[in-house]
Tab-separated table of C-alpha atoms in Angstrom:
chain	number	residue	atom	x	y	z
J	1	UNK	CA	39.176	167.408	136.639
J	2	UNK	CA	37.269	164.287	135.606
J	3	UNK	CA	38.698	160.839	135.317
J	4	UNK	CA	39.379	161.017	131.564
J	5	UNK	CA	41.269	164.319	131.883
J	6	UNK	CA	43.422	162.877	134.701
J	7	UNK	CA	44.227	159.805	132.593
J	8	UNK	CA	45.256	161.952	129.706
J	9	UNK	CA	47.353	164.071	131.961
J	10	UNK	CA	49.226	161.108	133.740
J	11	UNK	CA	49.683	159.309	130.312
J	12	UNK	CA	51.012	162.293	128.652
J	13	UNK	CA	53.538	163.034	131.635
J	14	UNK	CA	54.520	159.195	131.650
J	15	UNK	CA	55.368	159.250	128.005
J	16	UNK	CA	57.548	162.277	128.468
J	17	UNK	CA	59.313	160.643	131.455
J	18	UNK	CA	59.819	157.406	129.543
J	19	UNK	CA	61.445	159.521	126.675
J	20	UNK	CA	63.426	161.438	129.116
J	21	UNK	CA	64.728	158.183	130.570
J	22	UNK	CA	65.556	156.913	127.001
J	23	UNK	CA	67.468	160.177	126.308
J	24	UNK	CA	69.454	159.666	129.644
J	25	UNK	CA	70.236	155.969	128.672
J	26	UNK	CA	71.135	157.018	124.893
J	27	UNK	CA	73.646	159.627	126.092
J	28	UNK	CA	75.163	157.277	128.663
J	29	UNK	CA	76.085	154.712	125.850
J	30	UNK	CA	79.325	154.924	124.103
J	31	UNK	CA	77.918	152.755	121.110
J	32	UNK	CA	75.151	154.546	119.062
J	33	UNK	CA	73.532	151.265	118.132
J	34	UNK	CA	73.331	150.001	121.733
J	35	UNK	CA	72.017	153.359	122.890
J	36	UNK	CA	69.285	153.188	119.876
J	37	UNK	CA	68.184	149.806	121.047
J	38	UNK	CA	68.063	150.667	124.730
J	39	UNK	CA	66.062	153.919	123.683
J	40	UNK	CA	63.412	151.471	122.233
J	41	UNK	CA	62.460	150.346	125.635
J	42	UNK	CA	61.110	153.739	126.337
J	43	UNK	CA	58.578	153.310	123.478
J	44	UNK	CA	57.619	149.908	124.256
J	45	UNK	CA	56.620	151.081	127.966
J	46	UNK	CA	54.706	153.753	126.359
J	47	UNK	CA	52.846	151.370	123.888
J	48	UNK	CA	52.383	148.670	126.458
J	49	UNK	CA	51.124	151.086	128.939
J	50	UNK	CA	48.533	153.103	126.659
J	51	UNK	CA	50.993	156.310	126.939
J	52	UNK	CA	50.184	159.413	125.238
J	53	UNK	CA	53.137	160.410	123.114
J	54	UNK	CA	53.005	163.555	120.772
J	55	UNK	CA	54.797	161.860	117.745
J	56	UNK	CA	52.605	158.663	118.083
J	57	UNK	CA	49.393	160.698	117.601
J	58	UNK	CA	50.336	163.708	115.480
J	59	UNK	CA	49.603	161.672	112.447
J	60	UNK	CA	46.382	160.694	113.404
J	61	UNK	CA	43.113	162.698	113.344
J	62	UNK	CA	43.735	164.514	116.747
J	63	UNK	CA	42.355	167.920	117.412
J	64	UNK	CA	45.049	170.529	117.571
J	65	UNK	CA	44.291	171.625	121.051
J	66	UNK	CA	44.990	168.059	122.488
J	67	UNK	CA	48.189	167.881	120.129
J	68	UNK	CA	49.420	171.244	121.814
J	69	UNK	CA	48.739	169.752	125.471
J	70	UNK	CA	50.375	166.555	124.686
J	71	UNK	CA	53.311	168.243	123.429
J	72	UNK	CA	53.760	170.296	126.494
J	73	UNK	CA	52.989	167.456	128.885
J	74	UNK	CA	55.557	165.269	127.214
J	75	UNK	CA	58.003	167.975	127.197
J	76	UNK	CA	57.442	168.626	130.961
J	77	UNK	CA	57.640	164.955	131.362
J	78	UNK	CA	61.209	164.649	129.999
J	79	UNK	CA	62.211	167.223	132.645
J	80	UNK	CA	61.850	164.863	135.406
J	81	UNK	CA	64.639	162.577	134.520
J	82	UNK	CA	66.907	165.336	133.600
J	83	UNK	CA	66.599	166.907	137.029
J	84	UNK	CA	68.452	163.774	138.412
J	85	UNK	CA	71.340	164.254	135.896
J	86	UNK	CA	71.627	167.659	137.026
J	87	UNK	CA	72.689	166.518	140.543
J	88	UNK	CA	75.672	164.662	139.042
J	89	UNK	CA	77.985	167.648	139.125
J	90	UNK	CA	81.842	167.173	138.533
J	91	UNK	CA	83.947	170.358	138.603
J	92	UNK	CA	81.072	172.549	138.347
J	93	UNK	CA	79.429	170.884	135.191
J	94	UNK	CA	77.418	167.700	134.849
J	95	UNK	CA	78.922	165.023	132.707
J	96	UNK	CA	75.856	163.877	131.116
J	97	UNK	CA	74.703	167.712	130.558
J	98	UNK	CA	78.186	168.499	128.661
J	99	UNK	CA	77.218	165.345	126.315
J	100	UNK	CA	73.877	166.633	125.805
J	101	UNK	CA	74.795	170.040	125.258
J	102	UNK	CA	77.395	169.051	122.450
J	103	UNK	CA	74.464	167.159	120.901
J	104	UNK	CA	72.155	170.176	120.992
J	105	UNK	CA	74.921	172.631	119.663
J	106	UNK	CA	75.555	170.141	116.967
J	107	UNK	CA	71.895	170.226	115.898
J	108	UNK	CA	71.816	174.018	116.106
J	109	UNK	CA	74.705	174.040	113.499
J	110	UNK	CA	72.274	172.661	110.836
J	111	UNK	CA	69.879	175.028	108.899
J	112	UNK	CA	66.012	175.109	109.542
J	113	UNK	CA	65.367	173.210	106.285
J	114	UNK	CA	67.369	170.332	107.673
J	115	UNK	CA	65.393	170.511	111.082
J	116	UNK	CA	62.247	170.321	109.187
J	117	UNK	CA	63.335	167.647	106.846
J	118	UNK	CA	64.847	165.355	109.517
J	119	UNK	CA	61.721	165.868	111.626
J	120	UNK	CA	59.618	164.906	108.726
J	121	UNK	CA	61.397	161.563	108.358
J	122	UNK	CA	61.165	160.971	111.984
J	123	UNK	CA	57.424	161.692	111.719
J	124	UNK	CA	57.196	159.168	109.191
J	125	UNK	CA	59.132	156.258	111.069
J	126	UNK	CA	57.161	157.123	114.248
J	127	UNK	CA	53.901	156.748	112.414
J	128	UNK	CA	54.915	153.397	111.163
J	129	UNK	CA	56.165	152.118	114.554
J	130	UNK	CA	53.004	152.939	116.272
J	131	UNK	CA	50.600	151.588	113.592
J	132	UNK	CA	52.925	148.721	112.922
J	133	UNK	CA	52.848	147.925	116.558
J	134	UNK	CA	48.954	148.191	117.008
J	135	UNK	CA	48.283	146.233	113.861
J	136	UNK	CA	50.736	143.500	114.257
J	137	UNK	CA	49.651	140.128	113.889
J	138	UNK	CA	51.727	139.022	116.982
J	139	UNK	CA	54.271	140.515	119.546
J	140	UNK	CA	57.090	139.718	117.333
J	141	UNK	CA	55.699	141.524	114.359
J	142	UNK	CA	54.937	144.550	116.718
J	143	UNK	CA	58.560	144.440	118.264
J	144	UNK	CA	60.074	144.381	114.735
J	145	UNK	CA	58.145	147.436	113.756
J	146	UNK	CA	59.292	149.367	116.721
J	147	UNK	CA	62.831	148.366	116.403
J	148	UNK	CA	63.025	149.352	112.597
J	149	UNK	CA	61.479	152.788	113.267
J	150	UNK	CA	63.245	153.665	116.605
J	151	UNK	CA	66.843	152.369	115.498
J	152	UNK	CA	66.333	153.794	111.993
J	153	UNK	CA	65.667	157.365	113.049
J	154	UNK	CA	68.182	157.513	115.612
J	155	UNK	CA	71.045	155.929	113.351
J	156	UNK	CA	69.961	158.303	110.415
J	157	UNK	CA	70.140	161.132	112.681
J	158	UNK	CA	66.357	162.128	112.152
J	159	UNK	CA	64.760	164.460	114.571
J	160	UNK	CA	62.282	163.771	117.270
J	161	UNK	CA	60.810	166.608	118.903
J	162	UNK	CA	60.177	165.150	122.178
J	163	UNK	CA	63.420	163.248	122.533
J	164	UNK	CA	65.214	166.606	121.633
J	165	UNK	CA	63.293	168.256	124.530
J	166	UNK	CA	64.731	165.404	126.574
J	167	UNK	CA	68.313	166.119	125.412
J	168	UNK	CA	67.675	169.986	126.121
J	169	UNK	CA	66.400	169.487	129.519
J	170	UNK	CA	69.501	167.475	130.547
J	171	UNK	CA	71.744	170.010	128.678
J	172	UNK	CA	70.275	172.972	130.431
J	173	UNK	CA	73.009	173.540	133.218
J	174	UNK	CA	75.694	173.536	130.174
J	175	UNK	CA	73.996	176.061	128.053
J	176	UNK	CA	73.421	179.686	127.799
J	177	UNK	CA	70.080	181.499	128.054
J	178	UNK	CA	70.455	182.439	124.315
J	179	UNK	CA	71.337	178.902	123.380
J	180	UNK	CA	68.315	177.437	125.314
J	181	UNK	CA	66.058	179.964	123.451
J	182	UNK	CA	67.717	178.690	120.033
J	183	UNK	CA	67.127	175.117	121.004
J	184	UNK	CA	63.495	175.893	121.782
J	185	UNK	CA	63.000	177.423	118.404
J	186	UNK	CA	64.498	174.505	116.859
J	187	UNK	CA	62.397	171.964	118.496
J	188	UNK	CA	59.346	174.000	117.483
J	189	UNK	CA	60.475	173.517	113.594
J	190	UNK	CA	61.237	169.833	114.201
J	191	UNK	CA	57.817	169.354	115.759
J	192	UNK	CA	56.162	170.609	112.626
J	193	UNK	CA	58.232	168.217	110.632
J	194	UNK	CA	57.187	165.443	112.867
J	195	UNK	CA	53.475	166.370	112.267
J	196	UNK	CA	53.963	166.807	108.623
J	197	UNK	CA	55.720	163.107	108.332
J	198	UNK	CA	52.956	161.590	110.303
J	199	UNK	CA	50.142	163.216	108.245
J	200	UNK	CA	51.987	162.401	105.153
J	201	UNK	CA	52.153	158.740	106.034
J	202	UNK	CA	48.266	158.626	107.095
J	203	UNK	CA	47.587	160.147	103.746
J	204	UNK	CA	49.390	157.455	101.830
J	205	UNK	CA	48.369	154.447	104.088
J	206	UNK	CA	44.845	155.255	104.911
J	207	UNK	CA	43.405	158.320	103.245
J	208	UNK	CA	44.327	157.340	99.566
J	209	UNK	CA	43.206	153.677	100.168
J	210	UNK	CA	39.753	154.688	101.569
J	211	UNK	CA	39.263	156.867	98.288
J	212	UNK	CA	40.282	153.792	96.186
J	213	UNK	CA	37.946	151.517	97.999
């Protein structure tokens, strides 16, 4: 494994860990808005430390093989913070795991079209967050772009595939094997929505402008 491959591996895992921590913080907050604001910290760490996040690059011209590896490594990264939550057992169950399980079961109650569309809208906002941060004139504008996108997708209930993997990882001790499989299938649909949303925004903001130039 060369230096570039190691950097890719570590940056993808790092991003997953940051999202996993963000999920843990969000589930621990009673107030949804406060949780959304704190969740933003995870993305800030990723952006400022040149992390590799699936929803941040899926709208860009990224090879499918690389996207697949980032998706898997991000997902693996979310498991690391979740393992800590598994150790906090009260009366045979994890308190945070019960909350995460309720969240995931609530998502399962929706139909696949809703998963896809909510994933698409999250993909749109995540593309705007990453591009807005990178092209911001100053740090204030960059922070505003991230806050708008992250708080927006959380408050609106849009679906972020990597965050959902984080919630699922926390919920695992409180779910049956069949429920875990259902959640994994749901996340794959959401992932496709994230990709479609990111690609759509690139088409609107970049590709069409290049054609008009």
